[in-house]
Short mmCIF file of C-alpha atoms and ligand atoms in Angstrom, two decimals:
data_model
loop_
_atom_site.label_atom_id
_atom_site.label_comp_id
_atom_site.label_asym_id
_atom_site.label_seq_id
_atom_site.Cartn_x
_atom_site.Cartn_y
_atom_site.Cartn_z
CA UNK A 6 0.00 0.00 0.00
CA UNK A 7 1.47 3.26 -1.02
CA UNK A 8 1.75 5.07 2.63
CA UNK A 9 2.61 9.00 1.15
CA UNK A 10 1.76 11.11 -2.34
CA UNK A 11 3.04 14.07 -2.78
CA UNK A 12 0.31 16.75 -3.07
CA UNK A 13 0.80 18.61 -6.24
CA UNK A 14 1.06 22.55 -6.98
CA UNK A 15 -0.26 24.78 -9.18
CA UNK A 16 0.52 24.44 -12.86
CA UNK A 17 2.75 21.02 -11.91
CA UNK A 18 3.44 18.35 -14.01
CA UNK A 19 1.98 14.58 -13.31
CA UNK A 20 5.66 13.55 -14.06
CA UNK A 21 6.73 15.93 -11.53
CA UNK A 22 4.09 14.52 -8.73
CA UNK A 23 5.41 11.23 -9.82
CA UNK A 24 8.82 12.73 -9.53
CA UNK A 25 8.72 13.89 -6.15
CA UNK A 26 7.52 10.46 -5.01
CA UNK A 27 10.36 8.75 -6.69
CA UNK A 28 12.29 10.98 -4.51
CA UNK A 29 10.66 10.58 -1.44
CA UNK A 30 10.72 7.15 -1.74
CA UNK A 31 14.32 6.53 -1.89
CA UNK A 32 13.20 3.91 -4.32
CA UNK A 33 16.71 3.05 -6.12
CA UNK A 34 14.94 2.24 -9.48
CA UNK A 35 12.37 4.14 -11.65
CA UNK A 36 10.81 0.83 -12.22
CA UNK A 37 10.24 0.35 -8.63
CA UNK A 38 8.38 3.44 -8.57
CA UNK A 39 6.17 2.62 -11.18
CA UNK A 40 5.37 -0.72 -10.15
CA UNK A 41 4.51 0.48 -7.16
CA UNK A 42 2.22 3.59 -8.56
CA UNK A 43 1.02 1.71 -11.89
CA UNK A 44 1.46 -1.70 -11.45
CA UNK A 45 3.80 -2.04 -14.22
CA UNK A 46 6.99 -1.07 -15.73
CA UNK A 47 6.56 1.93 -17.93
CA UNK A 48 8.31 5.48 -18.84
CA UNK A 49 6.55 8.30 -16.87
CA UNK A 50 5.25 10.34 -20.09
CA UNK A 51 6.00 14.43 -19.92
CA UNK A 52 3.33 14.95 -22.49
CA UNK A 53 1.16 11.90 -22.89
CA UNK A 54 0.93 11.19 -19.67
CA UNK A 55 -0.68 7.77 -19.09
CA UNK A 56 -2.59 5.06 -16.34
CA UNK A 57 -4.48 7.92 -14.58
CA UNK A 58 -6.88 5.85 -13.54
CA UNK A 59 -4.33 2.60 -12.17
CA UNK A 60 -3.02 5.37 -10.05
CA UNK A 61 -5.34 7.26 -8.39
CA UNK A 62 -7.16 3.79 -7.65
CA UNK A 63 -3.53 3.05 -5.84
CA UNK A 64 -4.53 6.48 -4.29
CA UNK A 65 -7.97 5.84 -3.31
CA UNK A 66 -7.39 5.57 0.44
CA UNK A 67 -5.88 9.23 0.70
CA UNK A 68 -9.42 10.80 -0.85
CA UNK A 69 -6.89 12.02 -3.51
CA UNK A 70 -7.91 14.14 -6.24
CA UNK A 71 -10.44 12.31 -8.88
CA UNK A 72 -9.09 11.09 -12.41
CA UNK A 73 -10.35 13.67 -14.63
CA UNK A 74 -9.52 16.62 -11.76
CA UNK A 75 -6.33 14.99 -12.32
CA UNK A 76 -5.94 14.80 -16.31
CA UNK A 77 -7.11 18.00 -16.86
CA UNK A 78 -5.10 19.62 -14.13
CA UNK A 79 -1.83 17.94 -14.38
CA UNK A 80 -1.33 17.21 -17.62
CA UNK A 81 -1.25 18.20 -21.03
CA UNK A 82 -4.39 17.09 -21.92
CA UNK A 83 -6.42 20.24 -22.09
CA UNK A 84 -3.51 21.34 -24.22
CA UNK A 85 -3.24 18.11 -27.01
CA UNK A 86 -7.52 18.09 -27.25
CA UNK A 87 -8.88 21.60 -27.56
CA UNK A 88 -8.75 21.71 -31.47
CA UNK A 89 -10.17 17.73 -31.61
CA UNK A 90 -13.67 16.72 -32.19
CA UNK A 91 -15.75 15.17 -29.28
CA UNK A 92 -15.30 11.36 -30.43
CA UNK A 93 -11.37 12.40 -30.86
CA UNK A 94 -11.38 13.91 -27.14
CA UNK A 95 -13.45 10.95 -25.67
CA UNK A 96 -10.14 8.34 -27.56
CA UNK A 97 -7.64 11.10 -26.08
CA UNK A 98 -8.80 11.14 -22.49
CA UNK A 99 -8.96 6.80 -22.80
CA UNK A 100 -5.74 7.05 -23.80
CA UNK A 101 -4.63 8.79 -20.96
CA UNK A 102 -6.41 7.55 -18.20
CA UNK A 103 -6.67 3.92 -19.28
CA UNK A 104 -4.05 3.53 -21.78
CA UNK A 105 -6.40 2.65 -24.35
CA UNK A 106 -6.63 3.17 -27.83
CA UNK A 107 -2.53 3.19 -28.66
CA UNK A 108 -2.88 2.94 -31.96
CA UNK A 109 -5.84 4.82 -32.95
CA UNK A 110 -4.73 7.80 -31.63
CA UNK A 111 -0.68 7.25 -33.03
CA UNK A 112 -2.75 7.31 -36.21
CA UNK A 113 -5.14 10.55 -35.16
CA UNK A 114 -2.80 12.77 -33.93
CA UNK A 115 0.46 11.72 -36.01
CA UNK A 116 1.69 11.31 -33.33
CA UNK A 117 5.17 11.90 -34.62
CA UNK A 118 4.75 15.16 -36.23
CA UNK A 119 3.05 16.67 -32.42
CA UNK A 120 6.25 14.79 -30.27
CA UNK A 121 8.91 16.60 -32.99
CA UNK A 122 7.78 19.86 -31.30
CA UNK A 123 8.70 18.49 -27.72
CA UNK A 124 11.54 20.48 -26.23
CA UNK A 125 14.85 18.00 -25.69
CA UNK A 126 15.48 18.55 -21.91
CA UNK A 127 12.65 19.60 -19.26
CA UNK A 128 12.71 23.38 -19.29
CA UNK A 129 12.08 25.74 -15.79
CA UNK A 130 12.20 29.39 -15.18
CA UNK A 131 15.31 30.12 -12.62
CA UNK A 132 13.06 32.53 -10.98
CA UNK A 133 10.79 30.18 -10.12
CA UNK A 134 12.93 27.87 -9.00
CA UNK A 135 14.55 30.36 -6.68
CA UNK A 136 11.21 31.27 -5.48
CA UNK A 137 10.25 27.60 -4.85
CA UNK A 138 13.71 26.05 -3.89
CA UNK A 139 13.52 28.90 -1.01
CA UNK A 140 10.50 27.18 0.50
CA UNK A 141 12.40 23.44 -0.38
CA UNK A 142 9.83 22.49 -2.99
CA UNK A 143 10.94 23.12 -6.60
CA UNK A 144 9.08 21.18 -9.34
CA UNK A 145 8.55 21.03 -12.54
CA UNK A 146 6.12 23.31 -14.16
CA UNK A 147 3.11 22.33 -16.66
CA UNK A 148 3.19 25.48 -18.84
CA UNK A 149 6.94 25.75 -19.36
CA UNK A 150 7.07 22.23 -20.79
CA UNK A 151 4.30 22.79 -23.87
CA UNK A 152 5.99 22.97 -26.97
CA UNK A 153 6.93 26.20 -28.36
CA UNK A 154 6.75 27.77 -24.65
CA UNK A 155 9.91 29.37 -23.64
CA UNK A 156 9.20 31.93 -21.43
CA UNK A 157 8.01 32.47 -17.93
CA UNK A 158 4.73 34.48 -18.08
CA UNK A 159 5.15 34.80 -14.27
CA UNK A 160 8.49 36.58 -14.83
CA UNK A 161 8.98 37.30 -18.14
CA UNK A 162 12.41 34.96 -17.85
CA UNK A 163 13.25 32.71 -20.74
CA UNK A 164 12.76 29.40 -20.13
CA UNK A 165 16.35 26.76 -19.59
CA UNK A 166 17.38 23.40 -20.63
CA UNK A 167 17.37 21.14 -17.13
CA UNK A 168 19.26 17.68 -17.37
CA UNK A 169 16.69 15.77 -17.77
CA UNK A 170 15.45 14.87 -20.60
CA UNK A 171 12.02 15.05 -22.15
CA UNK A 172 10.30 12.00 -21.74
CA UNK A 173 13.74 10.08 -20.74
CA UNK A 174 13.57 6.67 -19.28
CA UNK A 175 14.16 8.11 -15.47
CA UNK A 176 12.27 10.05 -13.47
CA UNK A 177 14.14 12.80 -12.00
CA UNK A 178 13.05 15.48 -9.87
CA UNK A 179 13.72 19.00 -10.19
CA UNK A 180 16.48 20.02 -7.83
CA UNK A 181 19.90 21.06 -7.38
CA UNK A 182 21.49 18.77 -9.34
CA UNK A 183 19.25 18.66 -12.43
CA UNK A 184 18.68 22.42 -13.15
CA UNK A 185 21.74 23.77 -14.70
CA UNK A 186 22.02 27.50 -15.99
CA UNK A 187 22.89 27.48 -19.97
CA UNK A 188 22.93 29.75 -23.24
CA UNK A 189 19.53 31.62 -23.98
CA UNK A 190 21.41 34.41 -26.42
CA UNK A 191 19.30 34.81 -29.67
CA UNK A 192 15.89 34.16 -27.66
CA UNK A 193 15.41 37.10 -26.11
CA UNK A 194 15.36 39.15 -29.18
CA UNK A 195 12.51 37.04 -29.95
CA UNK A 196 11.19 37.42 -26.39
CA UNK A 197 7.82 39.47 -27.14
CA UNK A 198 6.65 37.02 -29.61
CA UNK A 199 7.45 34.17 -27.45
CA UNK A 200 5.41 36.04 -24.99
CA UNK A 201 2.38 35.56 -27.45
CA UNK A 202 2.77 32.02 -27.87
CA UNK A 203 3.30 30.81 -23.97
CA UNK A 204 0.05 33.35 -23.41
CA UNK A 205 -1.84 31.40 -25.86
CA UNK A 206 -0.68 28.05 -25.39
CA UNK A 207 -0.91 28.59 -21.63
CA UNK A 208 -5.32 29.53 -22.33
CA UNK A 209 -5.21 26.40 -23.55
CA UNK A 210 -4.30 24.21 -20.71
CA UNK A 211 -6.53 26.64 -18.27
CA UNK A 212 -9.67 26.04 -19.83
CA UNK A 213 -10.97 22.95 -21.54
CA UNK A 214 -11.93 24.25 -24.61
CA UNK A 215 -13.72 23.69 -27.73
CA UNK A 216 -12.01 24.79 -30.96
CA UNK A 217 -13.24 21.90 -32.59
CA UNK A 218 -14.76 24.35 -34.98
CA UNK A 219 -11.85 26.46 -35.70
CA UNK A 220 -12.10 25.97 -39.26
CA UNK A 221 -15.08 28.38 -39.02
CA UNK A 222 -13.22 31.20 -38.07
CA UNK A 223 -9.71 30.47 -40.24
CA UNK A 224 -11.88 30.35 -43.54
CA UNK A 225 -14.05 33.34 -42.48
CA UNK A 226 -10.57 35.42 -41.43
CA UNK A 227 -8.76 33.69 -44.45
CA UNK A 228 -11.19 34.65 -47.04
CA UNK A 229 -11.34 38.38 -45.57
CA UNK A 230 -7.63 39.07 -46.03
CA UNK A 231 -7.34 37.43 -49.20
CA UNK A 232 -6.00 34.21 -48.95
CA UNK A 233 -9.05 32.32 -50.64
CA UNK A 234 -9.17 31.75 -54.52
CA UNK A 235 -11.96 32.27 -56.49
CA UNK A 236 -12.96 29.10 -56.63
CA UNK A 237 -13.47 28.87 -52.56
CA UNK A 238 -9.89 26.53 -52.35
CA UNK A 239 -7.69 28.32 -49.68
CA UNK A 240 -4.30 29.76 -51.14
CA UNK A 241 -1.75 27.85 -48.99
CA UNK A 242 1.24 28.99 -51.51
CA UNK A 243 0.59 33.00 -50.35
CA UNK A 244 -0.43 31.96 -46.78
CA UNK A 245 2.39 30.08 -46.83
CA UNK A 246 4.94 33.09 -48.01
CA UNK A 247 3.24 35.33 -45.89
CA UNK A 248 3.82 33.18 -42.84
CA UNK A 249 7.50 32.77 -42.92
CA UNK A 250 8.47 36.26 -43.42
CA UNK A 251 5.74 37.47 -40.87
CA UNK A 252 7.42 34.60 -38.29
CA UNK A 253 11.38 34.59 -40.22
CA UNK A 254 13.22 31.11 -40.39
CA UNK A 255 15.40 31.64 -37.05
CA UNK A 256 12.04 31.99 -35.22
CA UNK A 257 10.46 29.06 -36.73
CA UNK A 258 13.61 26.66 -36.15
CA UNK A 259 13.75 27.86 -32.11
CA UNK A 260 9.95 26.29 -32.23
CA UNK A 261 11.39 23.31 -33.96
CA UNK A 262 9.34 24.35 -36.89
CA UNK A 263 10.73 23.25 -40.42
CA UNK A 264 9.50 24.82 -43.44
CA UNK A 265 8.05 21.79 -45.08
CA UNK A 266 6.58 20.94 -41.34
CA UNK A 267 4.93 24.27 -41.86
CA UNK A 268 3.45 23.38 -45.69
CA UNK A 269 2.83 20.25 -44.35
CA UNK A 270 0.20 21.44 -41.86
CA UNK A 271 -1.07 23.95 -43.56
CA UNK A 272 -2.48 21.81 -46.53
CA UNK A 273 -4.51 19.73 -43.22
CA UNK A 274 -6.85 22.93 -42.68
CA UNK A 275 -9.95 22.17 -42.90
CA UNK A 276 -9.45 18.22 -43.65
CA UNK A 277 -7.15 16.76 -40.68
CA UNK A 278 -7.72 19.12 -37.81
CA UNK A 279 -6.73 16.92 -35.24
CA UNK A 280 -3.48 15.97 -37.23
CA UNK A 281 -2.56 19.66 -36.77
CA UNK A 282 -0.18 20.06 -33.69
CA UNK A 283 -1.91 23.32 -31.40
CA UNK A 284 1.55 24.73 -31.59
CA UNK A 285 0.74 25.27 -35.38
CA UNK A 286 -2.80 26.28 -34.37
CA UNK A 287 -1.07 28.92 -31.71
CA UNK A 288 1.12 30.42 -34.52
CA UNK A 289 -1.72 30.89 -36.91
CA UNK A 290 -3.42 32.39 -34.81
CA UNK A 291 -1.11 34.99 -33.92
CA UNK A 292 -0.28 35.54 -37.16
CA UNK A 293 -3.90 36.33 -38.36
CA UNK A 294 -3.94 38.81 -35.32
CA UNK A 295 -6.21 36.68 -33.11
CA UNK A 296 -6.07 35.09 -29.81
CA UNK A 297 -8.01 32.42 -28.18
CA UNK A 298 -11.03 33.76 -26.66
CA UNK A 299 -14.42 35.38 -27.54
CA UNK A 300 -12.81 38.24 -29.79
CA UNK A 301 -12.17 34.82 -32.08
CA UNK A 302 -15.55 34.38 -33.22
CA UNK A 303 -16.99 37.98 -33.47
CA UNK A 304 -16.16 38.53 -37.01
CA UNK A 305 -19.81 38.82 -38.74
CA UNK A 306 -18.76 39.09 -41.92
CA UNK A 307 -18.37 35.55 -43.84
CA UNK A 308 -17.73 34.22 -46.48
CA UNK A 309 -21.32 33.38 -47.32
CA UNK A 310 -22.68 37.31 -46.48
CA UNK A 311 -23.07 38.79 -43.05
CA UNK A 312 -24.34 37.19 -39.58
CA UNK A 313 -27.38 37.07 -38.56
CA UNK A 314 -28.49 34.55 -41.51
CA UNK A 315 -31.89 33.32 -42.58
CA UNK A 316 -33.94 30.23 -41.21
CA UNK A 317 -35.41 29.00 -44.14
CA UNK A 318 -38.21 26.39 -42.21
CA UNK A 319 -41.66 28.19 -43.26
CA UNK A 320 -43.23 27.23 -39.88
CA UNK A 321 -40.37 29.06 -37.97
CA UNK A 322 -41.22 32.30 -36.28
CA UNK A 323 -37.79 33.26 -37.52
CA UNK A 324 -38.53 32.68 -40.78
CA UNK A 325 -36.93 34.77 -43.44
CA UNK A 326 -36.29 36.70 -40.47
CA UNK A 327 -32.31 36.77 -40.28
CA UNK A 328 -32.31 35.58 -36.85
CA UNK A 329 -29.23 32.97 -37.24
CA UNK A 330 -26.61 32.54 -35.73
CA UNK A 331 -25.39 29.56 -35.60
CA UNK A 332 -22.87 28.53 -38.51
CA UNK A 333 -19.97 26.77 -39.12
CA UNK A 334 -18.03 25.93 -42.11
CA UNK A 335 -16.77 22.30 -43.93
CA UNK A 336 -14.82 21.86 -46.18
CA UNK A 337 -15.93 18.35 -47.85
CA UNK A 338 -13.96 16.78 -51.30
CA UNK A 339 -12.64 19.97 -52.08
CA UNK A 340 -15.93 21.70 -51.70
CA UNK A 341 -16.25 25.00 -49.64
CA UNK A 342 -19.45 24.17 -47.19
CA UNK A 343 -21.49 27.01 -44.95
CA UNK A 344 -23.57 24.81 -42.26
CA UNK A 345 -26.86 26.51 -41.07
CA UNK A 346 -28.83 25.64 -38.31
CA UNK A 347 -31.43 27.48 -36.70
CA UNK A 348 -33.04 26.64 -32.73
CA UNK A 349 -36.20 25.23 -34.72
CA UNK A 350 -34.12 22.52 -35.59
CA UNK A 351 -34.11 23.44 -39.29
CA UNK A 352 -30.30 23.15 -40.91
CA UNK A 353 -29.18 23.64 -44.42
CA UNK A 354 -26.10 23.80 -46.30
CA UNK A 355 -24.66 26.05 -49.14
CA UNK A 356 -21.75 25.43 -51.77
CA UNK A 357 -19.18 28.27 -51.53
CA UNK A 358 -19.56 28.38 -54.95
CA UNK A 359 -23.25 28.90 -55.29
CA UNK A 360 -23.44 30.79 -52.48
CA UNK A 361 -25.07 33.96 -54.01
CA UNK A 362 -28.44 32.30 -55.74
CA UNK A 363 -30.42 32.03 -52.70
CA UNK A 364 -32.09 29.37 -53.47
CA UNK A 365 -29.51 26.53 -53.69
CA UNK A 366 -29.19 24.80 -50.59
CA UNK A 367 -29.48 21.63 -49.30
CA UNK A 368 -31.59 20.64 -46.28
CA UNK A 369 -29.73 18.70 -43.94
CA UNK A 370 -32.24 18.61 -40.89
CA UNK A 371 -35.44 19.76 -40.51
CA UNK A 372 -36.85 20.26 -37.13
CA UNK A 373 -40.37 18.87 -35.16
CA UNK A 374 -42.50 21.27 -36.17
CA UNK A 375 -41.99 21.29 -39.93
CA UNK A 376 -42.37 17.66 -40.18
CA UNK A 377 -45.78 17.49 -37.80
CA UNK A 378 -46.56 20.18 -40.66
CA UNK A 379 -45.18 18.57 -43.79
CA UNK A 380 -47.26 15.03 -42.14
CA UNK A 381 -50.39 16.99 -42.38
CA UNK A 382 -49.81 18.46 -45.78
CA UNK A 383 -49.21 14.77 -47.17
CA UNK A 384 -51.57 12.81 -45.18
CA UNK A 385 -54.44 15.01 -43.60
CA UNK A 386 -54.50 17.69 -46.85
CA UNK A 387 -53.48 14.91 -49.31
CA UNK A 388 -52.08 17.64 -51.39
CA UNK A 389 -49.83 16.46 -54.35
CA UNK A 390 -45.70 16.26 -53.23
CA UNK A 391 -44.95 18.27 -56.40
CA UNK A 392 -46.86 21.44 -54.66
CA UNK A 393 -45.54 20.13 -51.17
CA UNK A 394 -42.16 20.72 -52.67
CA UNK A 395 -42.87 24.03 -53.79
CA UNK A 396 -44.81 25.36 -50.88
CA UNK A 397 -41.86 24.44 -48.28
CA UNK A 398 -39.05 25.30 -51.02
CA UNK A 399 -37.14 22.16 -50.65
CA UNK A 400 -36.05 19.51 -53.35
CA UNK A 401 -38.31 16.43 -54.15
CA UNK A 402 -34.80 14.37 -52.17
CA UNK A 403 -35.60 16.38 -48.97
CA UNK A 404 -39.32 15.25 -49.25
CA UNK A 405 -38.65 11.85 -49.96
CA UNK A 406 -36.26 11.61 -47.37
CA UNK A 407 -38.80 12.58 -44.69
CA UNK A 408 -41.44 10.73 -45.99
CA UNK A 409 -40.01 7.58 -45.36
CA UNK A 410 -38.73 8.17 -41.68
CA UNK A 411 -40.84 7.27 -38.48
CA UNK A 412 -43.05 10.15 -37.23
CA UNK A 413 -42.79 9.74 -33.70
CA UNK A 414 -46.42 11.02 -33.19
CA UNK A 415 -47.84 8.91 -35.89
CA UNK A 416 -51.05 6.46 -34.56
CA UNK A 417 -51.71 3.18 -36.77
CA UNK A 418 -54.84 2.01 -36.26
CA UNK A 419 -56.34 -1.50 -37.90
CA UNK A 420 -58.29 0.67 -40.22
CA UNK A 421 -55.12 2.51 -41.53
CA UNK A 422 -53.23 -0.93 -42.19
CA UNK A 423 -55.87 -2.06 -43.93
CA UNK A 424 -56.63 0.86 -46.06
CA UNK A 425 -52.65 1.76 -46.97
CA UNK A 426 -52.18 -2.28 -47.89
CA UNK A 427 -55.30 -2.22 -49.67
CA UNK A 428 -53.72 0.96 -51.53
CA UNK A 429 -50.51 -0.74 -52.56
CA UNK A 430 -52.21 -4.13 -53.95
CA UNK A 431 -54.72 -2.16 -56.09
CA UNK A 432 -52.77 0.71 -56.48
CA UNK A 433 -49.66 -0.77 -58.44
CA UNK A 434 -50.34 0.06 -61.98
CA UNK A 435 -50.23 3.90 -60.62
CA UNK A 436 -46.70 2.99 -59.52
CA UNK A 437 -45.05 6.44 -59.41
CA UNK A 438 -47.90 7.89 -58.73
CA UNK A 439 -48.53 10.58 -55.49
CA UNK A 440 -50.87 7.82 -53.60
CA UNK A 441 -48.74 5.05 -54.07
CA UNK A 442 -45.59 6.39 -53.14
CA UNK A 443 -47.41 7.84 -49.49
CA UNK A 444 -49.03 4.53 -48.90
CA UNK A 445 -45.45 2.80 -49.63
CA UNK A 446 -44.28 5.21 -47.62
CA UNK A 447 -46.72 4.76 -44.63
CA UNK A 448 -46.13 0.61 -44.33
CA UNK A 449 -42.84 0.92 -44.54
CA UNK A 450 -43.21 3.37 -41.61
CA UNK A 451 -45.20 0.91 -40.24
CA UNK A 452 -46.09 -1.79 -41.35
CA UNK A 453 -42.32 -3.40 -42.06
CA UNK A 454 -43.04 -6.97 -41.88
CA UNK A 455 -45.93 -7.27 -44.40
CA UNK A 456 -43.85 -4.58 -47.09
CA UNK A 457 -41.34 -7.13 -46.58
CA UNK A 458 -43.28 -9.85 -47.25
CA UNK A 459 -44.79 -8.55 -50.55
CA UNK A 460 -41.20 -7.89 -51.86
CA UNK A 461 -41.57 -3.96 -51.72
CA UNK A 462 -38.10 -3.25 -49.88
ZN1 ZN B 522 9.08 32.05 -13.46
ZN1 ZN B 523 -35.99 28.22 -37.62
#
């Protein structure tokens, strides 16, 4: 039974906490440690930390701090999933606290390209560990170890190399012997920019946030300042030419940033989001003059006209009202996609490229109350789908589509079944006709088993 635990600080690492113990333990190998905390051999991860939930089981009797308090506290995690999708996030945090999932998320993340960005030796601030070594507790800090961080934003200090390295086989506190002071000439003339990026990447690991959507607001921003072609494609070659000179080479190397790493990602936007490392997501951001937060996703102008836009569900109190907010952008085979969805449930979709006639779009989802509606047009009014079409503005596909889902608040009585199989056995000469295609329709709503039986689907 593990008798102590180190309690951890603000903004430590988990392979600090683990650290400490190691320490504290007088434990003479690193895989004593870790058998002890995880049950098995294994190197203490700086940024993929991993067995969360092995260890604070081993911690249970202490009322230690819960699993996810402890993920999203103590290690990167906040960091490595803000720009993933929910599914993506859901793999990550398995990964981490189970060690599930190995390979899916080596393939995900490419996993590669993110750990190129590590730093080679852990990195501290010497005024922290001053500050900290004073009160005999120096350890090793969470936000000076992301990628591309190397400053203090406590004390403006750059960042040093300690002697341990970045996810080494040992685990090696941060004292005495493993700080060391070395050469930071050539960063500090870079040291205002560097500010930018540890103040960014350090939002990151504060908050768990969603920028799952950021392609939104990189094609809106992109396409205001000119770096989308006609044709909706974004223009990597001038973003690209733009980017070095705005960051220069010498900056770009210190963040372990190669030029073809650089091209690389920036042909992912909008296609493999989560294969984009945030430290690329950080520097694009800067360099379009944003930063993290609301001011991100003010911008009303879009690509596809101004917010607010139209809800385009006739039985919507908002209709043709431009009440919408709610947009996003995909970018699908090449095409340029605008994603609208109003409260009412109604959501539709517009090519880039056919973006100004009004009337091409494609209904994606259309809400409770405008199928009730549409059920009572087909059924109750028994008006022809031709003028049903018309009436609600959407394609014959949209209507078909509807007609042959469940409606929840649909009642089937004996009657019904018997009229609507009645329809289909007398009614097959007018195959293609309006009344054949509802009372199809309507049994294989619900009446599966019989449709099946007479060969209809
Ligand atoms: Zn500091
Ligand atoms: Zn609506």
């Amino acid at each position: 039974m593990i008798t102590f635990f180190p309690t951890p600080y603000e903004d430590e690492l988990a392979y600090s906490i683990v650290s400490r113990y190691h320490k504290w333990s007088y434990n003479i190998t690193g895989s004593l440690t870790t058998q002890e905390l995880f049950e098995k051999n294994l190197i203490v991860k700086v940024d993929f930390f991993q067995n969360i939930h092995s260890l604070t089981e081993k911690l249970s009797h202490f009322s230690y701090i819960t699993e996810d308090v402890f993920l999203k506290k103590f290690t990167m995690y906040n960091y490595y999933s803000a720009f993933l999708d929910f599914i993506s996030k859901e793999r990550l945090k398995d990964y981490m606290i189970h060690n599930k999932n190995n390979l899916h998320i080596n393939h995900m993340l490419e996993i590669n390209e993110y750990k190129a960005l590590n730093h080679n030796y852990l990195k501290f601030c010497p005024q922290c560990y001053e500050e900290e070594h004073v009160n005999n507790v120096p350890y090793w800090h969470l936000s000076h170890n992301l990628p591309g961080v190397l400053v203090c934003l406590k004390h403006h200090q750059i960042l040093l190399d300690s002697l341990v390295p970045f996810n080494g086989k040992k685990i090696v506190a941060a004292d005495i012997y493993t700080v060391k002071e070395n050469n930071k000439e050539g960063l500090v003339f870079y040291k205002e920019l560097l500010l930018e990026v540890a103040k960014e990447s350090k939002k990151l690991i504060d908050n768990e946030v969603d920028y799952s959507n950021i392609i939104t607001n990189y094609y809106t921003i992109l396409h205001k300042n000119g770096y989308v072609r006609n044709s909706g494609e974004i223009n990597t070659e001038k973003l690209f030419s733009h980017f070095i000179s705005h960051y220069d080479s010498k900056f770009l190397s210190i963040l372990k940033l190669s030029f073809d790493s650089i091209k690389y990602h920036m042909t992912k936007i909008g296609y493999f989001n989560t294969q984009i490392p945030p430290l690329f997501h950080i520097l694009l951001i800067i360099f379009l003059n944003k930063t993290f937060g609301d001011t991100l996703f003010i911008d009303k102008k879009t690509p596809f006209g101004n917010i607010p836009f139209k809800c385009l569900n006739i039985y919507c109190n908002q209709y043709s009202n431009k009440a919408l907010n709610n947009y996003k952008i995909e970018i699908q085979n090449s095409k340029v996609l605008g994603v609208f969805t109003c409260k009412c449930g109604f959501s539709y979709k517009k090519d880039y490229n056919k973006s100004l006639e009004n009337s091409n779009y494609e209904v994606i989802s259309v809400g409770e109350s405008w199928r009730e509606n549409f059920y009572h047009l087909v059924y109750v009014k028994d008006f022809p789908l031709k003028y049903i079409c018309k009436y609600l503005n959407v394609t014959m596909r949209t209507v078909y589509n509807e007609l042959f889902r469940a409606f929840p608040f649909e009642k089937v009585s004996k009657s019904d079944i018997e009229k609507y199989r009645y329809h289909i056995k007398h009614n097959k000469k007018l195959f293609k006709c309006d009344s054949y295609t509802k009372a199809l329709a309507w049994v294989l709503r619900n009446d599966l088993k019989w449709a099946h039986e007479q060969g209809l689907c």
